[in-house]
Structures are given as structure tokens and as C-alpha cells.
mmCIF file with all atom_site columns, C-alpha atoms in Angstrom:
data_model
loop_
_atom_site.group_PDB
_atom_site.id
_atom_site.type_symbol
_atom_site.label_atom_id
_atom_site.label_alt_id
_atom_site.label_comp_id
_atom_site.label_asym_id
_atom_site.label_entity_id
_atom_site.label_seq_id
_atom_site.pdbx_PDB_ins_code
_atom_site.Cartn_x
_atom_site.Cartn_y
_atom_site.Cartn_z
_atom_site.occupancy
_atom_site.B_iso_or_equiv
_atom_site.pdbx_formal_charge
_atom_site.auth_seq_id
_atom_site.auth_comp_id
_atom_site.auth_asym_id
_atom_site.auth_atom_id
_atom_site.pdbx_PDB_model_num
ATOM 1   C CA . MET A 1 1   ? -2.243  -48.192 68.215 1.00 79.00 ? 1   MET A CA 1
ATOM 2   C CA . LEU A 1 2   ? -5.613  -49.510 67.030 1.00 81.00 ? 2   LEU A CA 1
ATOM 3   C CA . ARG A 1 3   ? -8.972  -48.585 68.559 1.00 83.00 ? 3   ARG A CA 1
ATOM 4   C CA . THR A 1 4   ? -11.413 -51.467 68.976 1.00 85.00 ? 4   THR A CA 1
ATOM 5   C CA . VAL A 1 5   ? -14.723 -51.846 70.800 1.00 87.00 ? 5   VAL A CA 1
ATOM 6   C CA . TYR A 1 6   ? -12.686 -53.328 73.673 1.00 86.00 ? 6   TYR A CA 1
ATOM 7   C CA . GLY A 1 7   ? -10.250 -50.417 73.950 1.00 83.00 ? 7   GLY A CA 1
ATOM 8   C CA . LYS A 1 8   ? -6.876  -49.571 72.459 1.00 84.00 ? 8   LYS A CA 1
ATOM 9   C CA . VAL A 1 9   ? -4.706  -52.399 71.188 1.00 84.00 ? 9   VAL A CA 1
ATOM 10  C CA . THR A 1 10  ? -1.081  -52.162 70.141 1.00 85.00 ? 10  THR A CA 1
ATOM 11  C CA . VAL A 1 11  ? -0.585  -53.768 66.744 1.00 83.00 ? 11  VAL A CA 1
ATOM 12  C CA . LYS A 1 12  ? 2.813   -54.183 65.167 1.00 84.00 ? 12  LYS A CA 1
ATOM 13  C CA . SER A 1 13  ? 2.700   -52.907 61.636 1.00 79.00 ? 13  SER A CA 1
ATOM 14  C CA . PRO A 1 14  ? 5.811   -53.639 59.604 1.00 81.00 ? 14  PRO A CA 1
ATOM 15  C CA . ARG A 1 15  ? 7.450   -50.892 57.630 1.00 82.00 ? 15  ARG A CA 1
ATOM 16  C CA . LEU A 1 16  ? 8.276   -52.140 54.191 1.00 82.00 ? 16  LEU A CA 1
ATOM 17  C CA . TRP A 1 17  ? 10.855  -50.261 52.170 1.00 81.00 ? 17  TRP A CA 1
ATOM 18  C CA . SER A 1 18  ? 10.503  -50.275 48.435 1.00 75.00 ? 18  SER A CA 1
ATOM 19  C CA . CYS A 1 19  ? 13.477  -51.551 46.532 1.00 74.00 ? 19  CYS A CA 1
ATOM 20  C CA . ALA A 1 20  ? 15.331  -48.873 44.596 1.00 68.00 ? 20  ALA A CA 1
ATOM 21  C CA . CYS A 1 21  ? 16.693  -51.470 42.190 1.00 71.00 ? 21  CYS A CA 1
ATOM 22  C CA . GLN A 1 22  ? 13.304  -52.217 40.595 1.00 63.00 ? 22  GLN A CA 1
ATOM 23  C CA . GLY A 1 23  ? 11.732  -50.081 37.917 1.00 60.00 ? 23  GLY A CA 1
ATOM 24  C CA . ALA A 1 24  ? 13.237  -48.444 34.893 1.00 57.00 ? 24  ALA A CA 1
ATOM 25  C CA . ALA A 1 25  ? 13.160  -44.886 36.224 1.00 61.00 ? 25  ALA A CA 1
ATOM 26  C CA . ARG A 1 26  ? 15.113  -45.568 39.443 1.00 62.00 ? 26  ARG A CA 1
ATOM 27  C CA . THR A 1 27  ? 12.426  -44.213 41.749 1.00 64.00 ? 27  THR A CA 1
ATOM 28  C CA . PRO A 1 28  ? 13.538  -43.112 45.227 1.00 70.00 ? 28  PRO A CA 1
ATOM 29  C CA . GLN A 1 29  ? 12.934  -45.430 48.155 1.00 73.00 ? 29  GLN A CA 1
ATOM 30  C CA . HIS A 1 30  ? 9.719   -44.982 50.089 1.00 77.00 ? 30  HIS A CA 1
ATOM 31  C CA . VAL A 1 31  ? 8.063   -46.676 53.054 1.00 80.00 ? 31  VAL A CA 1
ATOM 32  C CA . VAL A 1 32  ? 4.874   -48.734 52.750 1.00 79.00 ? 32  VAL A CA 1
ATOM 33  C CA . HIS A 1 33  ? 2.668   -49.531 55.759 1.00 78.00 ? 33  HIS A CA 1
ATOM 34  C CA . PRO A 1 34  ? 0.313   -52.413 54.819 1.00 78.00 ? 34  PRO A CA 1
ATOM 35  C CA . LEU A 1 35  ? -2.111  -51.872 57.706 1.00 77.00 ? 35  LEU A CA 1
ATOM 36  C CA . SER A 1 36  ? -2.489  -48.150 57.110 1.00 76.00 ? 36  SER A CA 1
ATOM 37  C CA . LYS A 1 37  ? -4.160  -48.819 53.752 1.00 73.00 ? 37  LYS A CA 1
ATOM 38  C CA . ASP A 1 38  ? -6.878  -51.001 55.294 1.00 74.00 ? 38  ASP A CA 1
ATOM 39  C CA . LEU A 1 39  ? -7.215  -49.150 58.593 1.00 72.00 ? 39  LEU A CA 1
ATOM 40  C CA . SER A 1 40  ? -6.617  -45.539 57.629 1.00 68.00 ? 40  SER A CA 1
ATOM 41  C CA . TRP A 1 41  ? -8.372  -44.139 60.717 1.00 71.00 ? 41  TRP A CA 1
ATOM 42  C CA . ARG A 1 42  ? -6.767  -46.783 62.994 1.00 80.00 ? 42  ARG A CA 1
ATOM 43  C CA . VAL A 1 43  ? -10.232 -47.954 64.003 1.00 83.00 ? 43  VAL A CA 1
ATOM 44  C CA . THR A 1 44  ? -11.730 -51.419 63.561 1.00 86.00 ? 44  THR A CA 1
ATOM 45  C CA . PRO A 1 45  ? -14.790 -51.700 61.312 1.00 86.00 ? 45  PRO A CA 1
ATOM 46  C CA . GLU A 1 46  ? -16.946 -52.725 64.301 1.00 90.00 ? 46  GLU A CA 1
ATOM 47  C CA . LEU A 1 47  ? -16.179 -49.539 66.228 1.00 89.00 ? 47  LEU A CA 1
ATOM 48  C CA . GLU A 1 48  ? -16.581 -47.447 63.102 1.00 88.00 ? 48  GLU A CA 1
ATOM 49  C CA . TYR A 1 49  ? -19.990 -49.063 62.517 1.00 91.00 ? 49  TYR A CA 1
ATOM 50  C CA . LEU A 1 50  ? -21.136 -48.250 66.058 1.00 92.00 ? 50  LEU A CA 1
ATOM 51  C CA . GLN A 1 51  ? -19.937 -44.660 65.742 1.00 90.00 ? 51  GLN A CA 1
ATOM 52  C CA . ALA A 1 52  ? -21.748 -44.203 62.436 1.00 90.00 ? 52  ALA A CA 1
ATOM 53  C CA . LYS A 1 53  ? -24.918 -45.918 63.663 1.00 92.00 ? 53  LYS A CA 1
ATOM 54  C CA . TRP A 1 54  ? -25.183 -43.873 66.851 1.00 92.00 ? 54  TRP A CA 1
ATOM 55  C CA . ALA A 1 55  ? -24.152 -40.615 65.208 1.00 92.00 ? 55  ALA A CA 1
ATOM 56  C CA . ALA A 1 56  ? -26.931 -41.133 62.657 1.00 89.00 ? 56  ALA A CA 1
ATOM 57  C CA . HIS A 1 57  ? -29.537 -41.225 65.431 1.00 91.00 ? 57  HIS A CA 1
ATOM 58  C CA . LEU A 1 58  ? -28.052 -38.858 68.017 1.00 92.00 ? 58  LEU A CA 1
ATOM 59  C CA . PRO A 1 59  ? -26.117 -35.598 68.024 1.00 93.00 ? 59  PRO A CA 1
ATOM 60  C CA . TYR A 1 60  ? -22.353 -36.178 67.817 1.00 92.00 ? 60  TYR A CA 1
ATOM 61  C CA . ARG A 1 61  ? -21.693 -35.232 71.465 1.00 93.00 ? 61  ARG A CA 1
ATOM 62  C CA . GLN A 1 62  ? -24.402 -37.539 72.771 1.00 93.00 ? 62  GLN A CA 1
ATOM 63  C CA . ALA A 1 63  ? -23.158 -40.381 70.553 1.00 92.00 ? 63  ALA A CA 1
ATOM 64  C CA . ALA A 1 64  ? -19.613 -39.882 71.888 1.00 91.00 ? 64  ALA A CA 1
ATOM 65  C CA . ALA A 1 65  ? -20.878 -39.822 75.481 1.00 91.00 ? 65  ALA A CA 1
ATOM 66  C CA . MET A 1 66  ? -22.936 -42.999 74.960 1.00 90.00 ? 66  MET A CA 1
ATOM 67  C CA . LEU A 1 67  ? -20.004 -44.832 73.379 1.00 90.00 ? 67  LEU A CA 1
ATOM 68  C CA . LYS A 1 68  ? -17.743 -43.782 76.255 1.00 89.00 ? 68  LYS A CA 1
ATOM 69  C CA . GLU A 1 69  ? -20.295 -44.999 78.789 1.00 89.00 ? 69  GLU A CA 1
ATOM 70  C CA . VAL A 1 70  ? -21.111 -48.326 77.126 1.00 89.00 ? 70  VAL A CA 1
ATOM 71  C CA . LEU A 1 71  ? -17.753 -49.403 75.692 1.00 88.00 ? 71  LEU A CA 1
ATOM 72  C CA . PRO A 1 72  ? -14.517 -49.903 77.672 1.00 85.00 ? 72  PRO A CA 1
ATOM 73  C CA . LEU A 1 73  ? -12.669 -47.115 75.876 1.00 78.00 ? 73  LEU A CA 1
ATOM 74  C CA . ASP A 1 74  ? -9.806  -45.462 77.759 1.00 73.00 ? 74  ASP A CA 1
ATOM 75  C CA . LYS A 1 75  ? -10.400 -41.810 76.975 1.00 76.00 ? 75  LYS A CA 1
ATOM 76  C CA . GLY A 1 76  ? -13.551 -42.162 74.931 1.00 72.00 ? 76  GLY A CA 1
ATOM 77  C CA . ILE A 1 77  ? -14.040 -40.724 71.499 1.00 81.00 ? 77  ILE A CA 1
ATOM 78  C CA . SER A 1 78  ? -14.326 -37.043 70.765 1.00 87.00 ? 78  SER A CA 1
ATOM 79  C CA . SER A 1 79  ? -17.404 -35.680 69.045 1.00 89.00 ? 79  SER A CA 1
ATOM 80  C CA . SER A 1 80  ? -15.200 -34.074 66.398 1.00 91.00 ? 80  SER A CA 1
ATOM 81  C CA . GLY A 1 81  ? -13.653 -37.491 65.691 1.00 88.00 ? 81  GLY A CA 1
ATOM 82  C CA . ILE A 1 82  ? -17.112 -38.975 65.172 1.00 90.00 ? 82  ILE A CA 1
ATOM 83  C CA . ARG A 1 83  ? -18.079 -36.039 62.960 1.00 92.00 ? 83  ARG A CA 1
ATOM 84  C CA . ASN A 1 84  ? -14.943 -36.455 60.828 1.00 91.00 ? 84  ASN A CA 1
ATOM 85  C CA . ARG A 1 85  ? -15.602 -40.173 60.490 1.00 88.00 ? 85  ARG A CA 1
ATOM 86  C CA . ILE A 1 86  ? -19.217 -39.542 59.426 1.00 90.00 ? 86  ILE A CA 1
ATOM 87  C CA . LEU A 1 87  ? -18.074 -36.995 56.837 1.00 92.00 ? 87  LEU A CA 1
ATOM 88  C CA . ASP A 1 88  ? -15.546 -39.512 55.495 1.00 90.00 ? 88  ASP A CA 1
ATOM 89  C CA . ILE A 1 89  ? -18.223 -42.209 55.265 1.00 88.00 ? 89  ILE A CA 1
ATOM 90  C CA . GLY A 1 90  ? -20.478 -39.740 53.452 1.00 91.00 ? 90  GLY A CA 1
ATOM 91  C CA . LYS A 1 91  ? -17.728 -39.001 50.924 1.00 94.00 ? 91  LYS A CA 1
ATOM 92  C CA . GLN A 1 92  ? -17.236 -42.731 50.361 1.00 91.00 ? 92  GLN A CA 1
ATOM 93  C CA . LEU A 1 93  ? -20.979 -43.209 49.823 1.00 92.00 ? 93  LEU A CA 1
ATOM 94  C CA . ASP A 1 94  ? -21.077 -40.285 47.376 1.00 94.00 ? 94  ASP A CA 1
ATOM 95  C CA . ALA A 1 95  ? -18.168 -41.784 45.440 1.00 94.00 ? 95  ALA A CA 1
ATOM 96  C CA . ASP A 1 96  ? -19.943 -45.168 45.331 1.00 94.00 ? 96  ASP A CA 1
ATOM 97  C CA . ILE A 1 97  ? -23.147 -43.548 44.064 1.00 93.00 ? 97  ILE A CA 1
ATOM 98  C CA . GLU A 1 98  ? -21.280 -41.555 41.408 1.00 93.00 ? 98  GLU A CA 1
ATOM 99  C CA . ARG A 1 99  ? -19.514 -44.728 40.285 1.00 94.00 ? 99  ARG A CA 1
ATOM 100 C CA . ASP A 1 100 ? -22.859 -46.569 40.076 1.00 93.00 ? 100 ASP A CA 1
ATOM 101 C CA . ILE A 1 101 ? -24.424 -43.699 38.124 1.00 88.00 ? 101 ILE A CA 1
ATOM 102 C CA . ALA A 1 102 ? -21.511 -43.737 35.676 1.00 89.00 ? 102 ALA A CA 1
ATOM 103 C CA . LYS A 1 103 ? -22.213 -47.434 35.006 1.00 90.00 ? 103 LYS A CA 1
ATOM 104 C CA . LEU A 1 104 ? -25.853 -46.745 34.055 1.00 87.00 ? 104 LEU A CA 1
ATOM 105 C CA . PRO A 1 105 ? -26.835 -46.489 30.388 1.00 85.00 ? 105 PRO A CA 1
ATOM 106 C CA . GLN A 1 106 ? -26.445 -43.008 28.982 1.00 79.00 ? 106 GLN A CA 1
ATOM 107 C CA . ALA A 1 107 ? -29.507 -40.824 28.457 1.00 74.00 ? 107 ALA A CA 1
ATOM 108 C CA . VAL A 1 108 ? -30.899 -40.210 25.009 1.00 70.00 ? 108 VAL A CA 1
ATOM 109 C CA . THR A 1 109 ? -29.541 -37.033 23.439 1.00 69.00 ? 109 THR A CA 1
ATOM 110 C CA . ASP A 1 110 ? -31.714 -34.416 21.734 1.00 62.00 ? 110 ASP A CA 1
ATOM 111 C CA . VAL A 1 111 ? -30.540 -35.583 18.326 1.00 65.00 ? 111 VAL A CA 1
ATOM 112 C CA . GLN A 1 112 ? -31.810 -39.117 18.998 1.00 64.00 ? 112 GLN A CA 1
ATOM 113 C CA . VAL A 1 113 ? -35.294 -38.007 20.132 1.00 64.00 ? 113 VAL A CA 1
ATOM 114 C CA . ARG A 1 114 ? -37.836 -38.596 17.426 1.00 70.00 ? 114 ARG A CA 1
ATOM 115 C CA . GLU A 1 115 ? -40.665 -36.079 17.277 1.00 72.00 ? 115 GLU A CA 1
ATOM 116 C CA . SER A 1 116 ? -44.013 -36.930 15.773 1.00 74.00 ? 116 SER A CA 1
ATOM 117 C CA . SER A 1 117 ? -45.142 -34.666 12.971 1.00 78.00 ? 117 SER A CA 1
ATOM 118 C CA . HIS A 1 118 ? -48.846 -35.453 13.302 1.00 83.00 ? 118 HIS A CA 1
ATOM 119 C CA . VAL A 1 119 ? -49.374 -35.370 17.128 1.00 85.00 ? 119 VAL A CA 1
ATOM 120 C CA . ALA A 1 120 ? -50.114 -31.833 18.301 1.00 86.00 ? 120 ALA A CA 1
ATOM 121 C CA . ALA A 1 121 ? -50.713 -32.431 22.032 1.00 88.00 ? 121 ALA A CA 1
ATOM 122 C CA . VAL A 1 122 ? -51.187 -35.187 24.607 1.00 90.00 ? 122 VAL A CA 1
ATOM 123 C CA . SER A 1 123 ? -53.140 -34.558 27.824 1.00 93.00 ? 123 SER A CA 1
ATOM 124 C CA . VAL A 1 124 ? -53.421 -36.950 30.780 1.00 93.00 ? 124 VAL A CA 1
ATOM 125 C CA . ASP A 1 125 ? -55.345 -36.557 34.035 1.00 92.00 ? 125 ASP A CA 1
ATOM 126 C CA . SER A 1 126 ? -56.474 -38.798 36.880 1.00 89.00 ? 126 SER A CA 1
ATOM 127 C CA . ALA A 1 127 ? -58.958 -38.593 39.734 1.00 88.00 ? 127 ALA A CA 1
ATOM 128 C CA . TRP A 1 128 ? -60.049 -40.695 42.679 1.00 84.00 ? 128 TRP A CA 1
ATOM 129 C CA . LEU A 1 129 ? -63.746 -41.542 42.772 1.00 81.00 ? 129 LEU A CA 1
ATOM 130 C CA . ARG A 1 130 ? -65.501 -42.696 45.905 1.00 77.00 ? 130 ARG A CA 1
ATOM 131 C CA . ASN A 1 131 ? -68.563 -44.876 46.000 1.00 69.00 ? 131 ASN A CA 1
ATOM 132 C CA . CYS A 1 132 ? -70.951 -43.756 48.739 1.00 68.00 ? 132 CYS A CA 1
ATOM 133 C CA . ASP A 1 133 ? -72.983 -46.960 48.601 1.00 65.00 ? 133 ASP A CA 1
ATOM 134 C CA . SER A 1 134 ? -72.249 -48.705 51.908 1.00 64.00 ? 134 SER A CA 1
ATOM 135 C CA . GLY A 1 135 ? -73.451 -52.057 50.594 1.00 61.00 ? 135 GLY A CA 1
ATOM 136 C CA . ARG A 1 136 ? -70.808 -52.205 47.903 1.00 57.00 ? 136 ARG A CA 1
ATOM 137 C CA . GLY A 1 137 ? -68.160 -53.612 50.250 1.00 58.00 ? 137 GLY A CA 1
ATOM 138 C CA . PRO A 1 138 ? -64.557 -53.648 49.046 1.00 58.00 ? 138 PRO A CA 1
ATOM 139 C CA . GLY A 1 139 ? -63.309 -51.266 46.405 1.00 59.00 ? 139 GLY A CA 1
ATOM 140 C CA . ARG A 1 140 ? -64.795 -48.023 47.652 1.00 69.00 ? 140 ARG A CA 1
ATOM 141 C CA . HIS A 1 141 ? -62.095 -45.879 46.012 1.00 77.00 ? 141 HIS A CA 1
ATOM 142 C CA . VAL A 1 142 ? -61.264 -46.088 42.326 1.00 79.00 ? 142 VAL A CA 1
ATOM 143 C CA . ASN A 1 143 ? -58.548 -44.200 40.433 1.00 84.00 ? 143 ASN A CA 1
ATOM 144 C CA . ILE A 1 144 ? -59.706 -43.206 36.942 1.00 88.00 ? 144 ILE A CA 1
ATOM 145 C CA . VAL A 1 145 ? -57.090 -42.149 34.364 1.00 90.00 ? 145 VAL A CA 1
ATOM 146 C CA . ALA A 1 146 ? -58.238 -40.287 31.252 1.00 93.00 ? 146 ALA A CA 1
ATOM 147 C CA . GLY A 1 147 ? -56.330 -38.885 28.319 1.00 93.00 ? 147 GLY A CA 1
ATOM 148 C CA . ARG A 1 148 ? -56.682 -37.154 24.967 1.00 94.00 ? 148 ARG A CA 1
ATOM 149 C CA . ALA A 1 149 ? -54.328 -37.075 21.999 1.00 92.00 ? 149 ALA A CA 1
ATOM 150 C CA . THR A 1 150 ? -54.862 -34.245 19.505 1.00 92.00 ? 150 THR A CA 1
ATOM 151 C CA . PHE A 1 151 ? -53.598 -34.799 15.961 1.00 90.00 ? 151 PHE A CA 1
ATOM 152 C CA . THR A 1 152 ? -52.829 -32.226 13.277 1.00 88.00 ? 152 THR A CA 1
ATOM 153 C CA . ASP A 1 153 ? -54.313 -34.326 10.490 1.00 88.00 ? 153 ASP A CA 1
ATOM 154 C CA . GLY A 1 154 ? -57.355 -35.977 12.098 1.00 87.00 ? 154 GLY A CA 1
ATOM 155 C CA . PRO A 1 155 ? -59.853 -36.118 14.952 1.00 91.00 ? 155 PRO A CA 1
ATOM 156 C CA . PRO A 1 156 ? -58.598 -36.424 18.551 1.00 92.00 ? 156 PRO A CA 1
ATOM 157 C CA . LYS A 1 157 ? -58.525 -39.817 20.281 1.00 93.00 ? 157 LYS A CA 1
ATOM 158 C CA . LEU A 1 158 ? -59.740 -40.294 23.841 1.00 93.00 ? 158 LEU A CA 1
ATOM 159 C CA . TYR A 1 159 ? -58.912 -43.052 26.296 1.00 91.00 ? 159 TYR A CA 1
ATOM 160 C CA . ALA A 1 160 ? -59.704 -43.909 29.920 1.00 91.00 ? 160 ALA A CA 1
ATOM 161 C CA . TYR A 1 161 ? -59.057 -46.790 32.288 1.00 88.00 ? 161 TYR A CA 1
ATOM 162 C CA . VAL A 1 162 ? -59.257 -47.761 35.952 1.00 84.00 ? 162 VAL A CA 1
ATOM 163 C CA . HIS A 1 163 ? -55.747 -47.602 37.324 1.00 72.00 ? 163 HIS A CA 1
ATOM 164 C CA . ARG A 1 164 ? -56.185 -49.036 40.799 1.00 63.00 ? 164 ARG A CA 1
ATOM 165 C CA . GLU A 1 165 ? -58.957 -50.161 43.081 1.00 60.00 ? 165 GLU A CA 1
ATOM 166 C CA . VAL A 1 166 ? -58.321 -49.613 46.798 1.00 58.00 ? 166 VAL A CA 1
ATOM 167 C CA . THR A 1 167 ? -60.377 -51.111 49.609 1.00 51.00 ? 167 THR A CA 1
#
């Protein structure tokens, strides 16, 4: 039985038995269901998308009631079923994010950080300045960034620049 946006559909899924003659360790026979790997919840991706989309914007019970009203589903979908599906999708997204984070370059370790022996402190600050002159036109707000670097073996160095001009 497969749930679609058009209702329940009976789909024949073959049961494939593994051959006990293959493999060096003579593994016991087991059954493989090809469709159960792709459709583990027995729901089409379209229906799963609608459940996730509506459950993201509505409480689970309201999403289930709306799906039952709009789609030609026999008994509808329970709110706990939608909740379980959303939790499963969340776990899949977390696994995807963790996999993507693992592919990122590794952070610099403390041993690799190079400290300067002659810089004592660095200070940075910014402020928005407003021009009260009404005749100036565009660019009434300006972001000024200023900084100071203090050295152990010399005079401090100052810097400042205009970061952004907003109209």
C-alpha cells in the first residue's frame, strides 16, 4: 500500500531472496524489498512535500485536517504521522548539514596561530554620523570606522575610514 496525493494505491513490491550460495562466509538467506529502501514511509515524495510544507506553517492537527479536506485521502493523515515525518526530515537535514560541515576545511589549531611579539593591543570602533544639512541630498548617514594599534616597541598607529554611505 502506497499513499499518494490521490489516495492509497496498491503497488506490487517483489520480495527478493538473497542467494545463500554467494559469499565466502555462507551468510543466511534474507529478504530484500527494493521499494522499501526508496519509500521507507510508504508515501510518495509529493505527499511528503505537502505534509512538510503545511506542517511548517500550521500546527500538526490543522495541517492534517487541511490535507484531509483538500486531498482525496481515504482516512486522512494523523497529526502524529505528520509529526513523525517532520522529525525524520529534520534528522535527515541535520545529517546533511553535519556531512557538509565535515567537508569544510579544518580550523586552525592553537599551535598554528602565530602571535605578534610587538603588537600589544588592537582596538576598533564604529559609529553612524548623520548630516543635518537638508540641502546635502543623498548620503545623509555615514558609517565611520576607527582603530588604534598599540605596539610594545614604538608609537601607536591610528586609522579611520568611511565604511558605508546610506541614503
